[in-house]
Amino acid sequence: MPRELLLQVSPEIAANEVLLREQVAKLFQVTATEIQKVVVLKRSIDARQKAIKINIKANVYFNGENVTEQAITLPEYKNVSNAQEVIIVGAGPAGLFAALQLIELGLKPIVIERGKDVRGRRRDLKAINVDHVVNEDSNYCFGEGGAGTYSDGKLYTRSKKRGDVDRILRLLVGFGATPDILVEAHPHIGTNKLPKIIQDIREKIIACGGQVLFETRVTDFIVKNNEIQGIVTQNGDTISANKVILATGHSARDIFELLDRKKIFIEAKPFALGVRAEHPQELIDKIQYSCDFRGEYLPPAPYSIVKQVNGRGMYSFCMCPGGVIAPCATSPGEVVTNGWSPSKRDQNTANSGIVVELKLEDFKPFAQYGALAGMEFQRAIEQKAWHLAGETQKVPAQRMVDFTQNKISASIPKTSYVPGTTSVEMGQVFPGFLTQIMREGFVQFGKSMRGYMTNEAILHAPESRTSSPVRIPRDNETLEHLQIKGLYPCGEGAGFAGGIISAAIDGEKCALKIAEALAK
């Protein structure tokens, strides 16, 4: 039997298998040759002291012991070509993992995606970055894999109670992700690696008899006697099914409008909104690691910060070490920012959303839109930012200290945001209460992270797609919509997830509930 061991070592030792074995041998008071293998189970960084340590949980095998490492294999997916069909609207993590779960359960998924496959999406991403052209159906938010495909690939979630996180991670490894995601405290795949994994998932769905329809937008739901009967596409085609998983993501405004128009119950939901701040990665490393140079054994440093300002939470969101800022508008006439990192996190800049929690009362100026009031609040800021920055995909930008002092920046250096920036006083972009909270909040951030508040940091506006501005309510037990039988609101767009892992878990949960309902 292996001995389980918890230890702290230097970054250099943690990165070297031989040195790690020698360190373990000292702890057991044996020679390194007596240890057959050290299998690292979990790894995290402890940067609270000047001497940075790596926390390791490991299994230690001595000579003669059988080394047992869990093999990662995919489930036995069935051929469901002739099975009962379930429609899934949206090919993001919620939709794709719902499809895989349905196949395991012997049901046939029909995945309907308004955008293109991952390869086709690349051309549209180039168009928005270089030509400032927004394709409403294919962009950073819409297309195969959803917003997660091109937004960093973070796999960390605090929502352990939502479901089996390790199951999702093991499935991702089975489809090609590095096994390191099972070990790291804050696992991450990287935007450059995710597309191939997403493609392999799609190919598995098709190989098992499921369907994946790209460039197919849902324009209507067929409902009779408050029961779902199917959907209608933009070409007027009808696809019938009495079970529909609605997994369209947090930016599917046309779906929210369709539900509202059809008097299918939805409700406004608070979300968070703010800016995306970019610092030199070297500066964040110095702050977080308390050193002039992080060295080759430490990764680019992330940060996480939360403050209460005037009774509101202001916090970092989707922090991307060694990453870049991307244009994430989904319609012409608006600008939106988000961030992502490649797998090596090797860019020389770090960025993070810095956002303020909103309340339903903030949406009162848009009360005439009812359940869509939050969405219209969001849209108004995105459109104003587009206008102020020059009516292209350039975004309003301001140096951080200048923002806190209500001063237009005389110059904006080139940032990682490829379409470009326009120097704007951010107070023009946001409502007054939001501007004031962010100004005070950045000052507080600077007191907690010495060096963070600097004019080397450039703010880009807005960071507005943190979560859905709408909740599509569902029964806590059956997960069906409260009003429409057979309709399963799912994932981020419905207000029940926040990130790749929690969305994937929610997709599986909806698939399981459908199988239960059909078995009755």
Short mmCIF file of C-alpha atoms in Angstrom, two decimals:
data_model
loop_
_atom_site.label_atom_id
_atom_site.label_comp_id
_atom_site.label_asym_id
_atom_site.label_seq_id
_atom_site.Cartn_x
_atom_site.Cartn_y
_atom_site.Cartn_z
CA MET A 1 0.00 0.00 0.00
CA PRO A 2 1.32 3.47 -0.81
CA ARG A 3 1.94 6.00 1.95
CA GLU A 4 0.00 9.24 1.54
CA LEU A 5 2.15 12.25 2.27
CA LEU A 6 1.59 16.01 2.65
CA LEU A 7 4.67 18.16 2.26
CA GLN A 8 5.91 21.63 1.36
CA VAL A 9 8.86 22.02 -0.98
CA SER A 10 10.53 24.75 -3.00
CA PRO A 11 9.31 25.40 -6.55
CA GLU A 12 12.55 23.95 -7.91
CA ILE A 13 12.07 20.66 -6.05
CA ALA A 14 8.40 20.46 -7.03
CA ALA A 15 9.36 20.78 -10.70
CA ASN A 16 11.99 18.03 -10.63
CA GLU A 17 10.99 14.38 -10.14
CA VAL A 18 14.47 13.34 -8.96
CA LEU A 19 14.75 16.16 -6.41
CA LEU A 20 11.24 15.47 -5.17
CA ARG A 21 12.06 11.79 -4.63
CA GLU A 22 15.18 12.77 -2.69
CA GLN A 23 13.16 15.13 -0.49
CA VAL A 24 10.58 12.43 0.22
CA ALA A 25 13.36 9.96 1.04
CA LYS A 26 14.73 12.37 3.69
CA LEU A 27 11.30 12.60 5.31
CA PHE A 28 11.06 8.79 5.50
CA GLN A 29 14.74 8.52 6.50
CA VAL A 30 15.55 6.14 3.66
CA THR A 31 17.71 6.37 0.56
CA ALA A 32 16.20 7.69 -2.66
CA THR A 33 16.84 4.32 -4.32
CA GLU A 34 14.39 2.69 -1.93
CA ILE A 35 11.55 4.79 -3.30
CA GLN A 36 10.08 3.47 -6.50
CA LYS A 37 7.77 6.36 -7.38
CA VAL A 38 6.17 9.53 -6.01
CA VAL A 39 2.72 10.10 -7.52
CA VAL A 40 1.56 13.69 -7.02
CA LEU A 41 -2.18 13.84 -6.30
CA LYS A 42 -2.66 17.56 -5.64
CA ARG A 43 -0.43 20.61 -6.01
CA SER A 44 -0.87 24.26 -5.00
CA ILE A 45 1.26 27.36 -4.46
CA ASP A 46 1.68 28.97 -1.03
CA ALA A 47 2.92 32.53 -1.62
CA ARG A 48 2.00 33.94 1.80
CA GLN A 49 5.63 34.12 2.92
CA LYS A 50 8.65 35.56 1.16
CA ALA A 51 10.02 32.04 0.63
CA ILE A 52 7.39 30.61 -1.70
CA LYS A 53 6.48 26.96 -1.20
CA ILE A 54 4.58 24.37 -3.19
CA ASN A 55 2.05 22.29 -1.25
CA ILE A 56 2.03 18.68 -2.44
CA LYS A 57 -0.20 15.75 -1.61
CA ALA A 58 1.32 12.53 -2.93
CA ASN A 59 1.29 8.76 -2.79
CA VAL A 60 4.73 7.28 -2.10
CA TYR A 61 5.52 3.78 -3.41
CA PHE A 62 8.51 1.87 -2.08
CA ASN A 63 10.39 -0.81 -4.03
CA GLY A 64 8.35 -3.97 -4.52
CA GLU A 65 4.97 -2.26 -4.18
CA ASN A 66 2.51 -2.22 -7.07
CA VAL A 67 2.18 1.29 -8.45
CA THR A 68 -1.49 1.97 -9.08
CA GLU A 69 -2.34 5.09 -11.01
CA GLN A 70 -5.93 5.53 -12.08
CA ALA A 71 -6.26 5.07 -15.82
CA ILE A 72 -8.43 7.71 -17.46
CA THR A 73 -10.86 6.10 -19.86
CA LEU A 74 -14.05 7.37 -21.42
CA PRO A 75 -17.38 5.78 -20.52
CA GLU A 76 -18.84 3.17 -22.84
CA TYR A 77 -20.92 5.42 -25.03
CA LYS A 78 -23.81 3.65 -26.73
CA ASN A 79 -24.97 3.81 -30.31
CA VAL A 80 -28.11 5.92 -30.08
CA SER A 81 -28.90 6.33 -33.77
CA ASN A 82 -32.41 4.95 -33.33
CA ALA A 83 -33.06 6.09 -29.76
CA GLN A 84 -35.52 8.70 -28.50
CA GLU A 85 -34.39 12.19 -29.46
CA VAL A 86 -33.68 15.10 -27.15
CA ILE A 87 -33.00 18.58 -28.53
CA ILE A 88 -30.14 20.57 -27.00
CA VAL A 89 -30.02 24.26 -27.93
CA GLY A 90 -26.43 25.44 -27.61
CA ALA A 91 -23.05 23.68 -28.02
CA GLY A 92 -21.27 25.20 -25.05
CA PRO A 93 -20.05 23.12 -22.11
CA ALA A 94 -23.59 22.67 -20.73
CA GLY A 95 -24.92 21.47 -24.08
CA LEU A 96 -21.97 19.24 -25.00
CA PHE A 97 -21.79 17.49 -21.62
CA ALA A 98 -25.57 17.08 -21.62
CA ALA A 99 -25.21 15.38 -25.01
CA LEU A 100 -22.51 13.00 -23.75
CA GLN A 101 -24.60 12.13 -20.70
CA LEU A 102 -27.68 11.48 -22.83
CA ILE A 103 -25.66 9.07 -24.98
CA GLU A 104 -24.50 7.23 -21.85
CA LEU A 105 -28.15 6.93 -20.88
CA GLY A 106 -29.20 5.59 -24.28
CA LEU A 107 -30.85 8.76 -25.64
CA LYS A 108 -30.09 10.57 -28.89
CA PRO A 109 -29.01 14.21 -28.62
CA ILE A 110 -29.66 16.68 -31.42
CA VAL A 111 -27.37 19.62 -30.66
CA ILE A 112 -28.39 22.85 -32.36
CA GLU A 113 -25.75 25.60 -32.52
CA ARG A 114 -26.25 29.01 -34.13
CA GLY A 115 -22.51 29.48 -34.67
CA LYS A 116 -19.85 27.64 -36.63
CA ASP A 117 -17.53 24.80 -35.66
CA VAL A 118 -14.24 25.70 -33.98
CA ARG A 119 -12.35 25.94 -37.26
CA GLY A 120 -14.96 28.15 -38.90
CA ARG A 121 -15.09 30.41 -35.84
CA ARG A 122 -11.45 31.40 -36.30
CA ARG A 123 -12.18 33.38 -39.46
CA ASP A 124 -14.90 35.33 -37.68
CA LEU A 125 -12.64 36.03 -34.71
CA LYS A 126 -10.05 37.41 -37.11
CA ALA A 127 -12.74 39.58 -38.70
CA ILE A 128 -13.72 41.16 -35.40
CA ASN A 129 -10.09 41.69 -34.35
CA VAL A 130 -8.73 43.01 -37.63
CA ASP A 131 -11.68 44.31 -39.62
CA HIS A 132 -13.97 45.29 -36.73
CA VAL A 133 -16.77 43.19 -38.26
CA VAL A 134 -19.10 41.41 -35.81
CA ASN A 135 -20.85 38.25 -37.00
CA GLU A 136 -23.94 37.96 -34.80
CA ASP A 137 -23.93 34.16 -35.00
CA SER A 138 -20.21 33.40 -34.88
CA ASN A 139 -17.93 35.26 -32.48
CA TYR A 140 -16.17 34.84 -29.13
CA CYS A 141 -19.50 33.98 -27.44
CA PHE A 142 -21.33 31.94 -30.10
CA GLY A 143 -20.10 28.83 -31.87
CA GLU A 144 -18.86 25.36 -31.03
CA GLY A 145 -17.79 25.17 -27.39
CA GLY A 146 -19.51 28.45 -26.53
CA ALA A 147 -17.78 31.35 -24.82
CA GLY A 148 -15.47 28.97 -22.95
CA THR A 149 -13.65 27.81 -26.09
CA TYR A 150 -11.93 31.16 -26.59
CA SER A 151 -11.91 32.50 -23.03
CA ASP A 152 -9.06 30.88 -21.19
CA GLY A 153 -10.29 27.41 -20.28
CA LYS A 154 -10.32 27.88 -16.51
CA LEU A 155 -11.60 24.76 -14.79
CA TYR A 156 -11.71 25.98 -11.22
CA THR A 157 -15.03 26.20 -9.42
CA ARG A 158 -15.92 26.92 -5.80
CA SER A 159 -19.30 25.25 -6.34
CA LYS A 160 -18.37 21.76 -5.15
CA LYS A 161 -21.95 21.19 -4.03
CA ARG A 162 -23.17 21.46 -7.62
CA GLY A 163 -21.92 18.00 -8.52
CA ASP A 164 -18.97 15.79 -9.35
CA VAL A 165 -16.17 18.14 -10.43
CA ASP A 166 -13.63 15.30 -10.76
CA ARG A 167 -15.91 13.45 -13.18
CA ILE A 168 -15.91 16.44 -15.55
CA LEU A 169 -12.15 16.82 -15.26
CA ARG A 170 -11.63 13.11 -15.99
CA LEU A 171 -13.86 13.33 -19.05
CA LEU A 172 -11.83 16.30 -20.31
CA VAL A 173 -8.61 14.30 -19.84
CA GLY A 174 -10.25 11.42 -21.70
CA PHE A 175 -10.87 13.79 -24.59
CA GLY A 176 -7.28 15.03 -24.67
CA ALA A 177 -6.69 17.52 -21.85
CA THR A 178 -3.42 17.18 -19.92
CA PRO A 179 -3.72 15.04 -16.76
CA ASP A 180 -2.27 18.00 -14.84
CA ILE A 181 -5.80 19.38 -14.56
CA LEU A 182 -6.51 16.57 -12.07
CA VAL A 183 -3.61 17.72 -9.89
CA GLU A 184 -3.48 21.51 -9.96
CA ALA A 185 -5.47 23.49 -7.39
CA HIS A 186 -6.58 25.91 -10.11
CA PRO A 187 -6.65 23.79 -13.30
CA HIS A 188 -6.48 25.47 -16.68
CA ILE A 189 -6.40 24.13 -20.24
CA GLY A 190 -5.66 27.22 -22.33
CA THR A 191 -7.48 28.76 -25.24
CA ASN A 192 -5.05 27.26 -27.74
CA LYS A 193 -5.70 23.69 -26.52
CA LEU A 194 -9.46 23.76 -25.96
CA PRO A 195 -10.65 23.76 -29.61
CA LYS A 196 -9.18 20.29 -30.32
CA ILE A 197 -10.82 18.88 -27.18
CA ILE A 198 -14.17 20.41 -28.13
CA GLN A 199 -13.86 19.01 -31.65
CA ASP A 200 -13.16 15.51 -30.29
CA ILE A 201 -16.25 15.70 -28.09
CA ARG A 202 -18.36 16.65 -31.10
CA GLU A 203 -16.91 13.81 -33.16
CA LYS A 204 -17.74 11.34 -30.37
CA ILE A 205 -21.36 12.59 -30.27
CA ILE A 206 -21.70 12.09 -34.02
CA ALA A 207 -19.93 8.71 -34.00
CA CYS A 208 -22.47 7.46 -31.46
CA GLY A 209 -25.42 8.48 -33.60
CA GLY A 210 -26.12 11.93 -32.19
CA GLN A 211 -26.44 14.99 -34.39
CA VAL A 212 -24.69 18.37 -34.24
CA LEU A 213 -26.17 21.09 -36.45
CA PHE A 214 -24.04 24.21 -36.90
CA GLU A 215 -25.17 27.58 -38.26
CA THR A 216 -28.69 26.69 -37.12
CA ARG A 217 -30.40 29.34 -35.05
CA VAL A 218 -33.57 28.69 -33.07
CA THR A 219 -36.21 31.30 -33.88
CA ASP A 220 -39.25 29.78 -32.20
CA PHE A 221 -40.38 27.16 -29.72
CA ILE A 222 -43.35 24.95 -30.53
CA VAL A 223 -45.51 24.84 -27.41
CA LYS A 224 -48.94 23.25 -27.04
CA ASN A 225 -50.89 23.19 -23.76
CA ASN A 226 -47.76 24.41 -21.96
CA GLU A 227 -45.74 21.44 -23.23
CA ILE A 228 -42.72 21.75 -25.51
CA GLN A 229 -43.15 20.03 -28.89
CA GLY A 230 -40.00 21.14 -30.69
CA ILE A 231 -38.23 24.13 -32.21
CA VAL A 232 -38.22 26.14 -35.44
CA THR A 233 -34.97 27.26 -37.10
CA GLN A 234 -34.14 30.42 -39.05
CA ASN A 235 -34.83 28.53 -42.30
CA GLY A 236 -38.34 27.66 -41.18
CA ASP A 237 -37.43 24.03 -40.52
CA THR A 238 -39.15 22.25 -37.65
CA ILE A 239 -37.39 19.74 -35.38
CA SER A 240 -39.74 17.85 -33.10
CA ALA A 241 -39.04 16.55 -29.60
CA ASN A 242 -40.88 16.70 -26.30
CA LYS A 243 -37.69 17.20 -24.32
CA VAL A 244 -35.56 20.31 -24.98
CA ILE A 245 -32.48 21.41 -23.02
CA LEU A 246 -32.02 25.17 -23.34
CA ALA A 247 -28.28 25.79 -22.95
CA THR A 248 -27.73 28.94 -24.98
CA GLY A 249 -25.25 30.83 -22.76
CA HIS A 250 -25.36 34.23 -21.09
CA SER A 251 -25.33 36.32 -24.28
CA ALA A 252 -28.24 34.79 -26.22
CA ARG A 253 -30.37 37.93 -26.11
CA ASP A 254 -32.57 36.82 -28.99
CA ILE A 255 -33.60 33.73 -26.97
CA PHE A 256 -34.42 35.85 -23.93
CA GLU A 257 -36.49 38.14 -26.15
CA LEU A 258 -38.24 35.17 -27.75
CA LEU A 259 -39.18 33.71 -24.37
CA ASP A 260 -40.45 37.09 -23.21
CA ARG A 261 -42.45 37.59 -26.39
CA LYS A 262 -44.07 34.17 -26.04
CA LYS A 263 -44.98 34.92 -22.41
CA ILE A 264 -42.74 32.06 -21.23
CA PHE A 265 -41.78 33.09 -17.73
CA ILE A 266 -38.32 34.59 -17.18
CA GLU A 267 -37.07 37.08 -14.61
CA ALA A 268 -34.40 39.76 -14.34
CA LYS A 269 -31.28 38.63 -12.49
CA PRO A 270 -28.54 40.74 -10.87
CA PHE A 271 -25.07 40.36 -12.37
CA ALA A 272 -21.75 42.22 -12.16
CA LEU A 273 -20.27 44.79 -14.51
CA GLY A 274 -17.11 46.88 -14.74
CA VAL A 275 -13.84 47.08 -16.65
CA ARG A 276 -10.98 44.82 -17.67
CA ALA A 277 -7.67 45.91 -16.17
CA GLU A 278 -4.35 45.05 -17.81
CA HIS A 279 -0.99 45.17 -15.98
CA PRO A 280 2.49 44.05 -17.05
CA GLN A 281 2.73 40.42 -15.91
CA GLU A 282 6.14 41.20 -14.40
CA LEU A 283 4.51 43.75 -12.08
CA ILE A 284 1.87 41.26 -10.88
CA ASP A 285 4.64 38.70 -10.30
CA LYS A 286 6.54 41.18 -8.12
CA ILE A 287 3.43 41.97 -6.08
CA GLN A 288 2.28 38.38 -5.61
CA TYR A 289 5.62 36.64 -5.21
CA SER A 290 7.42 39.50 -3.38
CA CYS A 291 10.43 39.15 -5.64
CA ASP A 292 12.07 41.01 -8.52
CA PHE A 293 11.99 37.99 -10.82
CA ARG A 294 9.80 34.93 -10.41
CA GLY A 295 12.31 32.49 -11.95
CA GLU A 296 11.68 29.49 -14.17
CA TYR A 297 9.89 27.29 -11.64
CA LEU A 298 6.94 29.51 -10.78
CA PRO A 299 4.04 30.17 -13.15
CA PRO A 300 2.92 33.70 -14.03
CA ALA A 301 1.18 34.93 -10.90
CA PRO A 302 -2.60 35.29 -10.74
CA TYR A 303 -4.43 37.45 -8.24
CA SER A 304 -7.83 37.46 -6.58
CA ILE A 305 -9.16 40.45 -4.70
CA VAL A 306 -12.50 41.40 -3.18
CA LYS A 307 -13.55 44.62 -1.45
CA GLN A 308 -16.79 46.04 -0.09
CA VAL A 309 -17.31 49.57 -1.39
CA ASN A 310 -20.41 51.55 -0.43
CA GLY A 311 -22.23 48.34 0.40
CA ARG A 312 -21.32 46.63 -2.89
CA GLY A 313 -18.87 43.89 -3.70
CA MET A 314 -16.10 44.92 -6.12
CA TYR A 315 -13.88 42.04 -7.17
CA SER A 316 -11.57 40.50 -9.73
CA PHE A 317 -13.25 38.20 -12.24
CA CYS A 318 -11.79 35.72 -14.76
CA MET A 319 -8.19 36.76 -14.04
CA CYS A 320 -5.86 35.78 -16.91
CA PRO A 321 -2.13 35.57 -16.07
CA GLY A 322 0.08 35.85 -19.14
CA GLY A 323 -3.03 36.54 -21.20
CA VAL A 324 -4.70 38.99 -23.53
CA ILE A 325 -7.94 40.97 -23.76
CA ALA A 326 -10.39 39.99 -26.50
CA PRO A 327 -13.32 41.72 -28.27
CA CYS A 328 -16.49 39.86 -27.32
CA ALA A 329 -19.35 41.84 -28.87
CA THR A 330 -22.20 39.73 -30.24
CA SER A 331 -23.91 42.45 -32.30
CA PRO A 332 -22.79 45.45 -34.36
CA GLY A 333 -22.98 48.74 -32.49
CA GLU A 334 -21.57 47.49 -29.18
CA VAL A 335 -18.19 46.72 -27.63
CA VAL A 336 -17.50 44.11 -24.95
CA THR A 337 -14.24 42.88 -23.42
CA ASN A 338 -13.15 39.55 -22.00
CA GLY A 339 -9.80 37.89 -21.32
CA TRP A 340 -8.04 34.62 -22.09
CA SER A 341 -4.66 32.94 -21.70
CA PRO A 342 -2.85 30.38 -23.84
CA SER A 343 -1.89 27.12 -22.11
CA LYS A 344 1.64 28.34 -21.30
CA ARG A 345 0.37 31.73 -20.09
CA ASP A 346 3.41 33.21 -21.77
CA GLN A 347 2.17 36.66 -22.82
CA ASN A 348 3.84 39.62 -21.08
CA THR A 349 0.58 41.07 -19.80
CA ALA A 350 -1.93 40.04 -17.14
CA ASN A 351 -5.57 41.07 -17.21
CA SER A 352 -8.65 40.66 -15.07
CA GLY A 353 -12.21 41.79 -15.07
CA ILE A 354 -12.74 44.20 -12.18
CA VAL A 355 -16.46 44.29 -11.62
CA VAL A 356 -19.09 45.60 -9.23
CA GLU A 357 -22.14 43.65 -8.15
CA LEU A 358 -25.39 45.16 -9.41
CA LYS A 359 -28.81 45.07 -7.79
CA LEU A 360 -32.24 44.81 -9.35
CA GLU A 361 -32.96 48.38 -8.27
CA ASP A 362 -30.16 49.57 -10.59
CA PHE A 363 -32.29 48.52 -13.56
CA LYS A 364 -35.22 50.85 -12.72
CA PRO A 365 -34.46 53.22 -15.65
CA PHE A 366 -35.23 50.22 -17.90
CA ALA A 367 -38.31 49.05 -16.01
CA GLN A 368 -40.45 49.19 -19.16
CA TYR A 369 -38.53 46.14 -20.43
CA GLY A 370 -39.78 44.00 -17.53
CA ALA A 371 -37.71 40.84 -17.13
CA LEU A 372 -35.26 42.16 -19.75
CA ALA A 373 -34.43 45.32 -17.75
CA GLY A 374 -30.99 44.05 -16.72
CA MET A 375 -30.21 43.01 -20.28
CA GLU A 376 -31.12 46.47 -21.57
CA PHE A 377 -29.01 48.10 -18.83
CA GLN A 378 -26.11 45.95 -20.02
CA ARG A 379 -26.75 46.70 -23.69
CA ALA A 380 -26.98 50.46 -23.11
CA ILE A 381 -23.50 50.56 -21.55
CA GLU A 382 -22.01 48.45 -24.36
CA GLN A 383 -23.56 50.73 -26.99
CA LYS A 384 -22.42 53.90 -25.23
CA ALA A 385 -18.87 52.52 -25.02
CA TRP A 386 -18.98 51.73 -28.76
CA HIS A 387 -20.07 55.29 -29.54
CA LEU A 388 -17.48 56.95 -27.28
CA ALA A 389 -14.59 54.87 -28.65
CA GLY A 390 -15.29 55.79 -32.27
CA GLU A 391 -17.96 53.33 -33.43
CA THR A 392 -15.57 50.51 -34.32
CA GLN A 393 -14.39 47.62 -32.16
CA LYS A 394 -11.96 49.92 -30.38
CA VAL A 395 -12.83 50.24 -26.70
CA PRO A 396 -12.72 53.16 -24.25
CA ALA A 397 -9.50 53.04 -22.23
CA GLN A 398 -7.94 54.98 -19.37
CA ARG A 399 -4.91 54.67 -17.15
CA MET A 400 -5.90 53.41 -13.70
CA VAL A 401 -4.64 56.34 -11.60
CA ASP A 402 -6.10 58.80 -14.12
CA PHE A 403 -9.47 57.08 -13.74
CA THR A 404 -9.43 57.45 -9.96
CA GLN A 405 -8.61 61.15 -10.42
CA ASN A 406 -11.27 61.77 -13.08
CA LYS A 407 -8.58 62.75 -15.60
CA ILE A 408 -8.45 61.84 -19.30
CA SER A 409 -5.22 59.96 -20.05
CA ALA A 410 -2.95 61.96 -22.35
CA SER A 411 -1.84 58.73 -24.01
CA ILE A 412 -2.74 55.07 -23.99
CA PRO A 413 0.09 52.60 -24.74
CA LYS A 414 -0.52 49.68 -27.04
CA THR A 415 -2.29 46.96 -25.08
CA SER A 416 -3.08 43.32 -25.83
CA TYR A 417 -6.53 44.30 -27.10
CA VAL A 418 -5.94 43.93 -30.85
CA PRO A 419 -8.72 46.18 -32.28
CA GLY A 420 -7.24 49.10 -30.34
CA THR A 421 -8.26 51.65 -27.74
CA THR A 422 -9.51 55.24 -27.54
CA SER A 423 -8.64 57.47 -24.59
CA VAL A 424 -11.93 58.17 -22.82
CA GLU A 425 -12.83 59.35 -19.32
CA MET A 426 -14.60 56.22 -18.03
CA GLY A 427 -17.12 58.25 -16.10
CA GLN A 428 -18.82 58.83 -19.45
CA VAL A 429 -19.31 55.09 -19.97
CA PHE A 430 -20.90 54.09 -16.66
CA PRO A 431 -23.70 55.39 -14.47
CA GLY A 432 -22.41 57.75 -11.76
CA PHE A 433 -22.88 55.33 -8.86
CA LEU A 434 -20.86 52.64 -10.63
CA THR A 435 -18.05 55.04 -11.55
CA GLN A 436 -17.77 56.23 -7.95
CA ILE A 437 -17.62 52.70 -6.55
CA MET A 438 -14.87 51.70 -9.00
CA ARG A 439 -12.83 54.82 -8.26
CA GLU A 440 -12.94 54.17 -4.52
CA GLY A 441 -12.44 50.46 -5.04
CA PHE A 442 -9.24 50.81 -7.05
CA VAL A 443 -7.78 52.96 -4.28
CA GLN A 444 -8.60 50.19 -1.79
CA PHE A 445 -7.13 47.58 -4.15
CA GLY A 446 -3.90 49.59 -4.20
CA LYS A 447 -3.68 49.55 -0.42
CA SER A 448 -4.07 45.75 -0.30
CA MET A 449 -1.76 45.01 -3.24
CA ARG A 450 1.10 47.48 -3.08
CA GLY A 451 1.95 48.54 -6.62
CA TYR A 452 -1.37 47.46 -8.15
CA MET A 453 -2.70 51.01 -8.42
CA THR A 454 -0.49 52.43 -11.14
CA ASN A 455 -0.78 54.30 -14.42
CA GLU A 456 1.02 51.36 -16.02
CA ALA A 457 -2.34 49.58 -15.66
CA ILE A 458 -4.82 50.27 -18.46
CA LEU A 459 -8.57 49.93 -17.96
CA HIS A 460 -10.69 48.74 -20.90
CA ALA A 461 -14.47 49.12 -20.90
CA PRO A 462 -16.77 47.41 -20.49
CA GLU A 463 -16.46 43.98 -18.89
CA SER A 464 -20.19 43.31 -18.99
CA ARG A 465 -20.83 39.61 -19.75
CA THR A 466 -19.92 38.19 -16.35
CA SER A 467 -23.15 36.19 -16.05
CA SER A 468 -26.65 36.13 -17.46
CA PRO A 469 -28.85 39.20 -16.86
CA VAL A 470 -31.84 36.83 -16.92
CA ARG A 471 -32.88 33.76 -14.96
CA ILE A 472 -35.10 31.15 -16.62
CA PRO A 473 -36.72 29.56 -13.57
CA ARG A 474 -37.05 25.81 -13.18
CA ASP A 475 -38.37 23.31 -10.66
CA ASN A 476 -35.72 22.41 -8.09
CA GLU A 477 -36.53 18.71 -8.30
CA THR A 478 -37.39 17.99 -11.96
CA LEU A 479 -35.27 20.85 -13.42
CA GLU A 480 -38.13 21.56 -15.87
CA HIS A 481 -39.26 25.10 -16.55
CA LEU A 482 -41.89 26.16 -14.03
CA GLN A 483 -44.42 26.77 -16.80
CA ILE A 484 -43.42 24.70 -19.85
CA LYS A 485 -43.27 20.93 -19.39
CA GLY A 486 -40.34 19.27 -21.16
CA LEU A 487 -38.25 22.48 -21.33
CA TYR A 488 -35.05 22.30 -19.26
CA PRO A 489 -33.32 25.67 -18.69
CA CYS A 490 -29.64 24.88 -18.26
CA GLY A 491 -26.21 26.39 -17.63
CA GLU A 492 -25.04 29.99 -17.56
CA GLY A 493 -27.70 31.44 -19.83
CA ALA A 494 -30.49 30.23 -17.56
CA GLY A 495 -28.70 31.47 -14.45
CA PHE A 496 -27.66 28.08 -13.04
CA ALA A 497 -23.91 28.00 -13.66
CA GLY A 498 -20.85 30.22 -13.79
CA GLY A 499 -17.98 28.77 -15.80
CA ILE A 500 -17.01 25.67 -17.78
CA ILE A 501 -17.14 23.15 -14.93
CA SER A 502 -20.40 24.24 -13.32
CA ALA A 503 -22.05 24.53 -16.75
CA ALA A 504 -20.92 21.02 -17.71
CA ILE A 505 -22.20 19.64 -14.40
CA ASP A 506 -25.56 21.36 -14.93
CA GLY A 507 -25.81 19.90 -18.43
CA GLU A 508 -25.29 16.40 -17.03
CA LYS A 509 -27.88 17.00 -14.32
CA CYS A 510 -30.50 18.04 -16.87
CA ALA A 511 -29.75 14.96 -19.00
CA LEU A 512 -30.16 12.69 -15.97
CA LYS A 513 -33.49 14.29 -15.08
CA ILE A 514 -34.75 13.77 -18.63
CA ALA A 515 -33.81 10.09 -18.49
CA GLU A 516 -35.63 9.78 -15.16
CA ALA A 517 -38.74 11.44 -16.59
CA LEU A 518 -38.77 9.20 -19.67
CA ALA A 519 -38.35 6.07 -17.55
CA LYS A 520 -41.55 6.76 -15.59
#
